[in-house]
CSV table of C-alpha atoms in Angstrom, one decimal:
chain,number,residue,atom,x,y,z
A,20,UNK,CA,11.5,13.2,-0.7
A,21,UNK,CA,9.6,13.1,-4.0
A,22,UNK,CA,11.3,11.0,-6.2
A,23,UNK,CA,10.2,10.0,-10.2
A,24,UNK,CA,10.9,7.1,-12.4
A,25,UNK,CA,10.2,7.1,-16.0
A,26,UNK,CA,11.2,4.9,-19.2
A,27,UNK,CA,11.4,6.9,-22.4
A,28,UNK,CA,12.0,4.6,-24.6
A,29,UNK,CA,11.4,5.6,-28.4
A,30,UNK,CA,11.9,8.5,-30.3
A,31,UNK,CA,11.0,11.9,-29.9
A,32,UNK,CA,13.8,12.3,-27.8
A,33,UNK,CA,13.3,16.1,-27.6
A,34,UNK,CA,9.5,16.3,-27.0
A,35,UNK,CA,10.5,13.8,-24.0
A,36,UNK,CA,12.7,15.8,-22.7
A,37,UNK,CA,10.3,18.6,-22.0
A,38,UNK,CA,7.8,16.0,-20.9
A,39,UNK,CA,10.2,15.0,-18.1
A,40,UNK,CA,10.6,18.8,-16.8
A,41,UNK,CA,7.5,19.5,-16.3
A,42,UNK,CA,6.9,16.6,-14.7
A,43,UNK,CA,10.0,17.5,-12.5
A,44,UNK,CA,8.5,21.0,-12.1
A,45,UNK,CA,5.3,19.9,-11.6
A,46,UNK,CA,5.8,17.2,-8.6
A,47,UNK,CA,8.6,19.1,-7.3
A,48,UNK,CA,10.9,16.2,-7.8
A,49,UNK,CA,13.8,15.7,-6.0
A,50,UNK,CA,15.4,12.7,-7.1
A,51,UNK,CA,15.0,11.4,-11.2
A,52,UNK,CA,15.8,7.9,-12.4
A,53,UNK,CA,15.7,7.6,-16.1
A,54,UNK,CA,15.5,4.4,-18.2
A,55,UNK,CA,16.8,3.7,-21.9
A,56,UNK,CA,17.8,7.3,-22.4
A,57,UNK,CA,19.6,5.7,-25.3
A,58,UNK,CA,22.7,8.1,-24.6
A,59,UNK,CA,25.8,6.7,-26.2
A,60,UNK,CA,27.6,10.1,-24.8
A,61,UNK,CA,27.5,12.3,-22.1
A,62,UNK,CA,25.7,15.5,-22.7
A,63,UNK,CA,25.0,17.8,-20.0
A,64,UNK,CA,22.7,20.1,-21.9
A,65,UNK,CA,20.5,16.9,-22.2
A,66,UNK,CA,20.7,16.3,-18.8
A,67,UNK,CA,19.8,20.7,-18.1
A,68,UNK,CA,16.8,20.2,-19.9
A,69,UNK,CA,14.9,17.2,-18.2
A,70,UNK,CA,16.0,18.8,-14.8
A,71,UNK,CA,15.0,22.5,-16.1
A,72,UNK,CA,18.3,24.1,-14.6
A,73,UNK,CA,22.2,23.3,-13.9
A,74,UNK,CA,21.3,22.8,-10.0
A,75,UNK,CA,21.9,19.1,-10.2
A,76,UNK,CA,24.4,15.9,-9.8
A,77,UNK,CA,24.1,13.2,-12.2
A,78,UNK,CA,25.2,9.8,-12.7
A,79,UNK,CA,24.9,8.1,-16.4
A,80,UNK,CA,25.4,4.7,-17.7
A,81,UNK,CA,25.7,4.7,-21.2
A,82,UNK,CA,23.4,3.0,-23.7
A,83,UNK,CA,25.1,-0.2,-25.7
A,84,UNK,CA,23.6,-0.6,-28.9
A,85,UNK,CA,20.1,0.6,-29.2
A,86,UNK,CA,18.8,-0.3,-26.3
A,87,UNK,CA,19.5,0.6,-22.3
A,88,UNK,CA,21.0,4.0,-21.1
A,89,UNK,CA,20.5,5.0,-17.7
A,90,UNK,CA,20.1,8.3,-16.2
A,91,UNK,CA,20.0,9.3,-12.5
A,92,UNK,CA,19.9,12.9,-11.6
A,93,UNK,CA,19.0,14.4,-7.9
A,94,UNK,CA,18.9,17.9,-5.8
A,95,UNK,CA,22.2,18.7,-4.3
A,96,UNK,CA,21.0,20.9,-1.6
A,97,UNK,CA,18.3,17.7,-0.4
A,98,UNK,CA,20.6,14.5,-1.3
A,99,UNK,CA,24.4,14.7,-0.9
A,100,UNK,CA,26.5,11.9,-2.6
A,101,UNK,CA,29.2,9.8,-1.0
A,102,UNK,CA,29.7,7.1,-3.4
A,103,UNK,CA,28.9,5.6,-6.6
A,104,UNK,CA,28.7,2.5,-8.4
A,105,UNK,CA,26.9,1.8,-12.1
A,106,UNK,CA,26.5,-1.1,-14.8
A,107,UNK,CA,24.9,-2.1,-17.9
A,108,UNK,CA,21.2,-2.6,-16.1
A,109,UNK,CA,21.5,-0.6,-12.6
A,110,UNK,CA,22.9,2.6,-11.1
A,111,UNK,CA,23.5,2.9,-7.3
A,112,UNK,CA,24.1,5.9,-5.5
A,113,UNK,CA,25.0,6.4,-1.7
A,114,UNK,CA,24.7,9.2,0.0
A,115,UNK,CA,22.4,11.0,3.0
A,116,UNK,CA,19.1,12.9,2.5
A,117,UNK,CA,19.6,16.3,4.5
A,118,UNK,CA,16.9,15.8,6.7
A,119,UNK,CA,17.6,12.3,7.7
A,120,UNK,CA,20.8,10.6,9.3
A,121,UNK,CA,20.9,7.2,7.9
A,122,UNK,CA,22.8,6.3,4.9
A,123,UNK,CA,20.2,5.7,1.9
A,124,UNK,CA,21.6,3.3,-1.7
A,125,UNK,CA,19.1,5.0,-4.3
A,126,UNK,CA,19.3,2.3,-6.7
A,127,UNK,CA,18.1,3.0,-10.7
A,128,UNK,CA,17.4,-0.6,-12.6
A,129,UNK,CA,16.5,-1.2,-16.0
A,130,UNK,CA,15.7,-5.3,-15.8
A,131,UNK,CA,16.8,-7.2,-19.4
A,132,UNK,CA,14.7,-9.4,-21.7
A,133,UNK,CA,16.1,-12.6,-21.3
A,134,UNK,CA,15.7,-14.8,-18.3
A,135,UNK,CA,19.0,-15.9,-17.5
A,136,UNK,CA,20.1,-12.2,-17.6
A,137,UNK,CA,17.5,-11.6,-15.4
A,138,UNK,CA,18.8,-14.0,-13.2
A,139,UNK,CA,22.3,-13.0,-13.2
A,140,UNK,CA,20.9,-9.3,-12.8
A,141,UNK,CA,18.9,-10.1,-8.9
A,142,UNK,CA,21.4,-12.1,-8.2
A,143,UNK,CA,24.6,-9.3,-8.6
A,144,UNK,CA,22.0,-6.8,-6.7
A,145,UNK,CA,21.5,-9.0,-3.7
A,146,UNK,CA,25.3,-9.7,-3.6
A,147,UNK,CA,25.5,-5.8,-3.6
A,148,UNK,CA,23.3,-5.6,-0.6
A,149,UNK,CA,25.0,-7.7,1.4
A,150,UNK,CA,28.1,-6.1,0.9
A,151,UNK,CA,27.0,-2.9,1.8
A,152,UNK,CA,24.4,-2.0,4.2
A,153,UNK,CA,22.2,0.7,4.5
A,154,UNK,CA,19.2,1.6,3.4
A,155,UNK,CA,17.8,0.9,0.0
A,156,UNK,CA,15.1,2.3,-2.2
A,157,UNK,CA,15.3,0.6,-5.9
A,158,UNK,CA,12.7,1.6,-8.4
A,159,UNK,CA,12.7,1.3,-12.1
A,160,UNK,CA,11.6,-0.8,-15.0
A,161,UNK,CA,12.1,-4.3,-13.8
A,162,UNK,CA,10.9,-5.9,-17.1
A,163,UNK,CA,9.6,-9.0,-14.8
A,164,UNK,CA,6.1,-8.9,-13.1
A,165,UNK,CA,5.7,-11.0,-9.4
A,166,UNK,CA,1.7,-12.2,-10.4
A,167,UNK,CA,0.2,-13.7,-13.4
A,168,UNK,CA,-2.5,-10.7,-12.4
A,169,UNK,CA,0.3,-8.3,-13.1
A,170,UNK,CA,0.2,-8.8,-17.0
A,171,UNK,CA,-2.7,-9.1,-19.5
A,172,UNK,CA,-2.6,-9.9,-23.3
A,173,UNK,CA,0.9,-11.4,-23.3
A,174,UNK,CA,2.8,-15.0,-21.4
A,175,UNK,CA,3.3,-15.2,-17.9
A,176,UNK,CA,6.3,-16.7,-16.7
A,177,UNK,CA,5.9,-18.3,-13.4
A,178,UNK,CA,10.2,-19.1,-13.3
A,179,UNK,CA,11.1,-15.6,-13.6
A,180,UNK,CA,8.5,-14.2,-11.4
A,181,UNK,CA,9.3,-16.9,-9.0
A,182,UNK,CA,12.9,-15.5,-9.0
A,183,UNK,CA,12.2,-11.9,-8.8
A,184,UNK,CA,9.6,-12.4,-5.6
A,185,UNK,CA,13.1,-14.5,-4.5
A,186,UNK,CA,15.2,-11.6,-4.8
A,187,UNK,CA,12.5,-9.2,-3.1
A,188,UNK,CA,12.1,-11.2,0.1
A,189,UNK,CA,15.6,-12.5,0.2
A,190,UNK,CA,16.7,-9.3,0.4
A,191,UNK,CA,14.6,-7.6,2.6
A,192,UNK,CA,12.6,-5.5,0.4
A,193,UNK,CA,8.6,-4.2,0.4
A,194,UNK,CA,6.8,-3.4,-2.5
A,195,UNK,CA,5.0,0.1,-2.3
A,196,UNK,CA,1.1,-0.5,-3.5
A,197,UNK,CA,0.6,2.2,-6.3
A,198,UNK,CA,-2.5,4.2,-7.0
A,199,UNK,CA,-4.2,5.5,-10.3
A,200,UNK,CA,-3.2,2.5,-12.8
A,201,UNK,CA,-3.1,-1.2,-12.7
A,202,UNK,CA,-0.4,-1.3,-15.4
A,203,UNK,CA,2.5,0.9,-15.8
A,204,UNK,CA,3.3,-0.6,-19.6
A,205,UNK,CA,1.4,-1.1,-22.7
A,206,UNK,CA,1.8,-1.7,-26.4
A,207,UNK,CA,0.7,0.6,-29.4
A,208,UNK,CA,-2.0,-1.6,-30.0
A,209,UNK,CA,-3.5,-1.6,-26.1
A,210,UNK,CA,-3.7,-5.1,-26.5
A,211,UNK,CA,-1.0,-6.1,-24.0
A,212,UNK,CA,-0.1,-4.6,-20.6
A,213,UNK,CA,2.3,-5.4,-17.5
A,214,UNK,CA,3.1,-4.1,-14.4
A,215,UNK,CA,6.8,-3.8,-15.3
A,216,UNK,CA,7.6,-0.5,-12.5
A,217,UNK,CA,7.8,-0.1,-8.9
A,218,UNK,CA,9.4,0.9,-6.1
A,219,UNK,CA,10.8,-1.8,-3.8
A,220,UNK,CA,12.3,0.0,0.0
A,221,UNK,CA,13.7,-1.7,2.5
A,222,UNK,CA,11.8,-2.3,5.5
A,223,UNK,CA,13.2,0.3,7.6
A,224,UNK,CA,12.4,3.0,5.3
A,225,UNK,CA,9.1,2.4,5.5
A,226,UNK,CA,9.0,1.9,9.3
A,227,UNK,CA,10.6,5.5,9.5
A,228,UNK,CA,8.9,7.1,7.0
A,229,UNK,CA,4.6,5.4,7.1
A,230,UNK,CA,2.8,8.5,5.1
A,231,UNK,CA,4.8,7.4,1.4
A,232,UNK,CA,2.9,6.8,-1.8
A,233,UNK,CA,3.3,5.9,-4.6
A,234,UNK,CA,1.2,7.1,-7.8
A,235,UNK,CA,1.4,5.6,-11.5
A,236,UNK,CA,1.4,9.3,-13.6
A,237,UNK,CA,-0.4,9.2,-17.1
A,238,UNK,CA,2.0,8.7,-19.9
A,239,UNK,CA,2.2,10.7,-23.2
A,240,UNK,CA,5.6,10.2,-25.1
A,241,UNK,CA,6.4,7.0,-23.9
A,242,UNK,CA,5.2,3.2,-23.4
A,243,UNK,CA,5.5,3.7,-19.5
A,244,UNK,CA,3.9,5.4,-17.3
A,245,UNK,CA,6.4,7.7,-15.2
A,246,UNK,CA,5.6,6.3,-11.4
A,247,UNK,CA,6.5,8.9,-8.3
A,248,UNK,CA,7.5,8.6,-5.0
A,249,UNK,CA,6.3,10.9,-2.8
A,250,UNK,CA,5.2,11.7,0.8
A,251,UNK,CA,1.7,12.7,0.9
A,252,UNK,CA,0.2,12.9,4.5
A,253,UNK,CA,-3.8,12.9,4.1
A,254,UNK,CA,-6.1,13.7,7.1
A,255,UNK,CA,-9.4,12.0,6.2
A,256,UNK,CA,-10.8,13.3,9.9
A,257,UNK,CA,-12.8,11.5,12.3
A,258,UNK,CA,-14.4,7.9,11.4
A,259,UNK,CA,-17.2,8.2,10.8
A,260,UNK,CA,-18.5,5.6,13.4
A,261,UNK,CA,-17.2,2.4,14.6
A,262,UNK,CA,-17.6,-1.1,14.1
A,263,UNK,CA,-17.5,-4.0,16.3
A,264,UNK,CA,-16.3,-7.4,14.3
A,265,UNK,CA,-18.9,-9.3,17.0
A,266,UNK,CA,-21.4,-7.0,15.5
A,267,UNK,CA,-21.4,-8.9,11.6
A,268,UNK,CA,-21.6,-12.0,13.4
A,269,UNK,CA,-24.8,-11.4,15.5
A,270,UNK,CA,-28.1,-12.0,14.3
A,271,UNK,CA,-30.0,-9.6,12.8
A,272,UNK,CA,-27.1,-7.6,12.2
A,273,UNK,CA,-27.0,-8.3,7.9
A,274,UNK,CA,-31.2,-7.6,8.2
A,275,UNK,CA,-30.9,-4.9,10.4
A,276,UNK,CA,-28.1,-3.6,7.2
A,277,UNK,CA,-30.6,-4.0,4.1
A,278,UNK,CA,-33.6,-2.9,5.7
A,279,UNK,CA,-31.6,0.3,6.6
A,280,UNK,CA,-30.0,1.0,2.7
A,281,UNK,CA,-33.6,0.4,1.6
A,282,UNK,CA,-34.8,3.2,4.3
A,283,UNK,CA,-32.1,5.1,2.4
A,284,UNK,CA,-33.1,5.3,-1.0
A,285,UNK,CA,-36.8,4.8,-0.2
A,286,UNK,CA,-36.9,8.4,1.0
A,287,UNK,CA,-35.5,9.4,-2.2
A,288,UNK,CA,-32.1,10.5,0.0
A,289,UNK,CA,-29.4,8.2,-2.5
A,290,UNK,CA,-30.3,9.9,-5.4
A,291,UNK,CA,-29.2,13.2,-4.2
A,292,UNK,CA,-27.1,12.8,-1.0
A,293,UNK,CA,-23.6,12.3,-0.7
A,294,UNK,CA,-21.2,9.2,0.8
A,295,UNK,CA,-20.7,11.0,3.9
A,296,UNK,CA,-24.5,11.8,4.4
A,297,UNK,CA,-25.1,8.3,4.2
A,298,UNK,CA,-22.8,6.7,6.6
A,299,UNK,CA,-24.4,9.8,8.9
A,300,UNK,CA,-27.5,8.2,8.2
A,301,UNK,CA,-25.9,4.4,9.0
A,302,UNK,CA,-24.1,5.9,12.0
A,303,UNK,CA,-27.7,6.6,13.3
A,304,UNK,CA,-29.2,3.2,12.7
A,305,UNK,CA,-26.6,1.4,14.1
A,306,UNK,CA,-25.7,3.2,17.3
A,307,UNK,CA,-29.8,2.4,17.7
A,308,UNK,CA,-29.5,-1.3,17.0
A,309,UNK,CA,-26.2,-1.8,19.2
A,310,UNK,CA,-27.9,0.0,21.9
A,311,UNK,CA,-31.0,-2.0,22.0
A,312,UNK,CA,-28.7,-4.7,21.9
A,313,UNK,CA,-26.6,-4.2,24.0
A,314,UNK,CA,-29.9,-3.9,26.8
A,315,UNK,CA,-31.1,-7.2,25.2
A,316,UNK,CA,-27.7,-8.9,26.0
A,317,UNK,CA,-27.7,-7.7,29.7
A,318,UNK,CA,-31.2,-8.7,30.2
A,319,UNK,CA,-30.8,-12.1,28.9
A,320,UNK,CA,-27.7,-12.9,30.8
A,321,UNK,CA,-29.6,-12.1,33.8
A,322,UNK,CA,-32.4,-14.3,32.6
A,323,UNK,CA,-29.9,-16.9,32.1
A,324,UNK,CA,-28.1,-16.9,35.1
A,325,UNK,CA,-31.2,-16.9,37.3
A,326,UNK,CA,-32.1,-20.2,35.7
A,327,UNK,CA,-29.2,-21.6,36.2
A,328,UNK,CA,-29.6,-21.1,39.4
A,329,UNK,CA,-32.9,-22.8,40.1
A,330,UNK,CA,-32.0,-25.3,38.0
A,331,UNK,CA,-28.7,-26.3,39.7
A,332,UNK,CA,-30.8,-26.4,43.1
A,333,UNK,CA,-32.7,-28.9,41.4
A,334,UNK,CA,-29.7,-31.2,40.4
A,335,UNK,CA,-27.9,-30.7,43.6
A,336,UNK,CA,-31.3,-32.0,45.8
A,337,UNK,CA,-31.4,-34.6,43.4
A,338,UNK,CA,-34.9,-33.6,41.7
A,339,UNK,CA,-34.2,-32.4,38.3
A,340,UNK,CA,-35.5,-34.3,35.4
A,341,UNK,CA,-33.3,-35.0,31.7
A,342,UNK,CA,-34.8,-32.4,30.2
A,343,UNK,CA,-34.1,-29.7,32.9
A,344,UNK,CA,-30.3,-31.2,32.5
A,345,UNK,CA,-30.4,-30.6,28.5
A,346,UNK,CA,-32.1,-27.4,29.0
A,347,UNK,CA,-29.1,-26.4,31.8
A,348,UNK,CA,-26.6,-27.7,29.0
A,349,UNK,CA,-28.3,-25.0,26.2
A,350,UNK,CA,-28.3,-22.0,29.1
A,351,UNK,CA,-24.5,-22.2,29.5
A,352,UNK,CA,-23.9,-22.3,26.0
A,353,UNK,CA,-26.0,-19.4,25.2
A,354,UNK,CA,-24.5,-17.7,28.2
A,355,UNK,CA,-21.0,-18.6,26.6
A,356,UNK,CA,-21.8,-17.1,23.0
A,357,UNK,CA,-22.8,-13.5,24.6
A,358,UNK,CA,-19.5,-13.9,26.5
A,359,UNK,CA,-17.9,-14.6,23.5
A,360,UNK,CA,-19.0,-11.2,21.5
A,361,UNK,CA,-18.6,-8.9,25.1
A,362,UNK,CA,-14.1,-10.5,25.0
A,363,UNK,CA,-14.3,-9.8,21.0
A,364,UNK,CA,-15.3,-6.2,22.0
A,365,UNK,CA,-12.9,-6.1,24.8
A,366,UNK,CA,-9.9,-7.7,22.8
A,367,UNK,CA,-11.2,-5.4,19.6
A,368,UNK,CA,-10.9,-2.1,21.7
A,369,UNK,CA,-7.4,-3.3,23.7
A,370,UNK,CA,-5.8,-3.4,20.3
A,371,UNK,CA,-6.5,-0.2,19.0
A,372,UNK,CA,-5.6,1.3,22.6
A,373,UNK,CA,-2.6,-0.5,22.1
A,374,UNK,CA,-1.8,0.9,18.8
A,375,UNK,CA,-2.2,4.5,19.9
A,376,UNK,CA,-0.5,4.6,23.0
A,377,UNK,CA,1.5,0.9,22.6
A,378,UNK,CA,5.3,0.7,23.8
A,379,UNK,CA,7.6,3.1,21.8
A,380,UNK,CA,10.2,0.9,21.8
A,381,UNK,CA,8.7,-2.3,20.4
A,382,UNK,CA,9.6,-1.8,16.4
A,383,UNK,CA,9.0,-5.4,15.6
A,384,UNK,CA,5.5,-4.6,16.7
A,385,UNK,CA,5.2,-1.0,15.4
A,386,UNK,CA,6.5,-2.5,12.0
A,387,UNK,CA,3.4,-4.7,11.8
A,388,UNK,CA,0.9,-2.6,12.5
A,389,UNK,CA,2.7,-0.2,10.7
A,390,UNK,CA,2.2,-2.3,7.7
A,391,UNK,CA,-0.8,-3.1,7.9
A,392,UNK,CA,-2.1,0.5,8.4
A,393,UNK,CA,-0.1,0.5,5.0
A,394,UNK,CA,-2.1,-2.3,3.3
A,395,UNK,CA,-5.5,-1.2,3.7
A,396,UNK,CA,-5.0,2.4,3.6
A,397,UNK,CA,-7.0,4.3,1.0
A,398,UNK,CA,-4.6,6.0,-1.0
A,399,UNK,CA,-7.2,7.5,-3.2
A,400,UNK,CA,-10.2,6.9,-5.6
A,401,UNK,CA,-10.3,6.6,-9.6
A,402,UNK,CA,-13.1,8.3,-10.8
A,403,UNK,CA,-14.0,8.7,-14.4
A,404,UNK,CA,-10.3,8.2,-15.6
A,405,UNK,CA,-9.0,10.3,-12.9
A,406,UNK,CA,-7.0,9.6,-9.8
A,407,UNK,CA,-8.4,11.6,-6.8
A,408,UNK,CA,-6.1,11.5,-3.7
A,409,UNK,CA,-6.9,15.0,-1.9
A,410,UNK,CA,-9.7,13.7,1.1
A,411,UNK,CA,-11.6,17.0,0.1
């Protein structure tokens, strides 16, 4: 399912239009949700050219005043409606994607200005979902952000975004993390910006479905950025090696680091190389260090346990003197902290057994990990300007 968002707010209403086809065209977008389309009307050859042809369903609320208008438009041969509901700020439409068997509520919101609206707004949305279940992916322009980090150049509002995270988590809804912009809104000027779109999906949603992502587009005709929804399953290949958490806490481990990145450059190899020829070079250093290590750590416990052997005769014939005691006491404790990193390793490597071949039926678990994975995923790289998401 690739599925688009966008505010046009403004005028230009034609040159918008077009901007939203090929868009459409471009991402091969199967569901559209439209915000202040400022239709007072219905007019389907409107509607024909933002899709680019008549092979569509549609639902409109119409704009009161200036202001609001909301347009949803999908694929009939992917998403097959069952029922519909709209009003003034949201459009909700139930139905079945044809490769899936659940019942999805593809929910269109255009948040108001004022606070108490705002209110009444999360509040007739959360009475909706618990009057009819399903499966729920809302997305739109919210007009409310969750963190003061979410706007810059303008008031935050810690009430309202108090309430809106209280809506999110009271009804069982996940925020997607977005790639390629910080901001999805910002004034002529460029002097104020919010985060005022996203997708919010239910929790099962993204249990069933882990390789979505979601992209902030660059705007052109319109205040917003258009945000899409899409399923985008990257292969970034092996790791390139792995790493223990016991390791950062050993010593020598942080020298053993910076005396290997100034190795790097010193032979003149960061100037010209690339990031994957230097984690080859890493890989190298470290696989050296662990193993040497690792031989150290075997050695020493040996050590260890063959004084504490000798000095345990002593205590038990009665003939060991307070220092051989305290130096007993240090021995176990050292022995102790390399026991300490060898059940990190252990509990380290258990987990990520468990997480390939873990119980299929456990979802509570597979939902965690599953969200994790999501969290600190790297959906892709802005360089220069430019949002790179292809691993190649």
């Amino acid at each position: 399912m690739n599925i688009l968002s966008i505010n046009i707010r403004g005028s230009r209403k034609q040159k918008k239009r077009i901007w939203v086809k090929e868009l459409c065209y471009k991402h091969n977008v199967h569901f559209l949700n439209v915000q202040e389309s400022k239709m007072t009307r219905l007019e389907l050859y409107r509607l024909k050219t933002m899709w680019g042809n008549y092979s569509f369903d549609f639902a409109c609320s119409m704009a009161r005043g200036r202001s609001g208008g909301l347009i949803t438009m999908w694929d009939t041969s992917l998403f097959i409606k069952s029922n519909l509901w709209c009003d003034d700020n949201f459009i909700v439409v139930q139905g079945k994607w044809t490769h899936l068997d659940d019942t999805f509520f593809m929910v269109n919101v255009y948040g108001p200005q004022d606070s108490t609206a705002k209110s009444l707004l999360w509040q007739r949305l959360h009475n909706f979902m618990s009057n009819n279940h399903g499966r729920y992916l809302i997305c739109g322009d919210f007009n409310e952000v969750r963190t003061e980090s979410e706007r810059c150049g303008s008031i935050f509002s810690h009430s309202d975004a108090q309430a809106f995270n209280s809506f999110i988590d009271r009804s069982g809804l996940s925020e997607i993390p977005m790639g390629g912009r910080l901001y999805t809104w910002m004034n002529k000027a460029g002097s104020k910006l919010s985060k005022l779109d996203r997708f919010l999906l239910s929790e099962d949603i993204i249990t069933a479905c882990p390789d979505l992502k979601a992209t902030v587009l660059d705007r052109l005709w319109s205040d917003h950025n258009p945000i899409l929804l899409h399923v985008d399953k990257t292969d970034f290949g092996p790791i390139p090696f792995k790493l223990y958490n016991s390791w950062m806490q050993r010593e020598g481990f942080n020298t053993m680091i910076k005396t290997t990145n100034e190795e790097y450059f010193n032979q003149n190899l960061g100037l010209q190389s690339s990031l994957k020829q230097k984690l080859k070079f890493f890989k190298s250093k470290i696989k050296g260090w662990h193993h040497e290590s690792r031989l150290m750590d075997t050695s020493r416990m040996q050590v260890i346990q063959n004084s504490l052997n000798v000095l345990e005769r002593k205590i038990d014939s009665s003939t060991a003197t307070d220092e051989e005691r305290h130096c007993r006491i240090q021995l176990m404790k050292e022995r102790e902290d390399l026991d300490r990193f060898l059940s990190m390793d252990i509990a380290q490597k258990a987990k990520v057994h468990w997480d390939v071949e873990g119980d299929e039926n456990s979802k509570f678990f597979h939902g965690i990990l599953n969200y994790k994975r999501r969290q600190k995923s790297v959906q892709g790289i802005l360089v220069d300007g430019e949002w790179i998401s292809n691993p190649q």
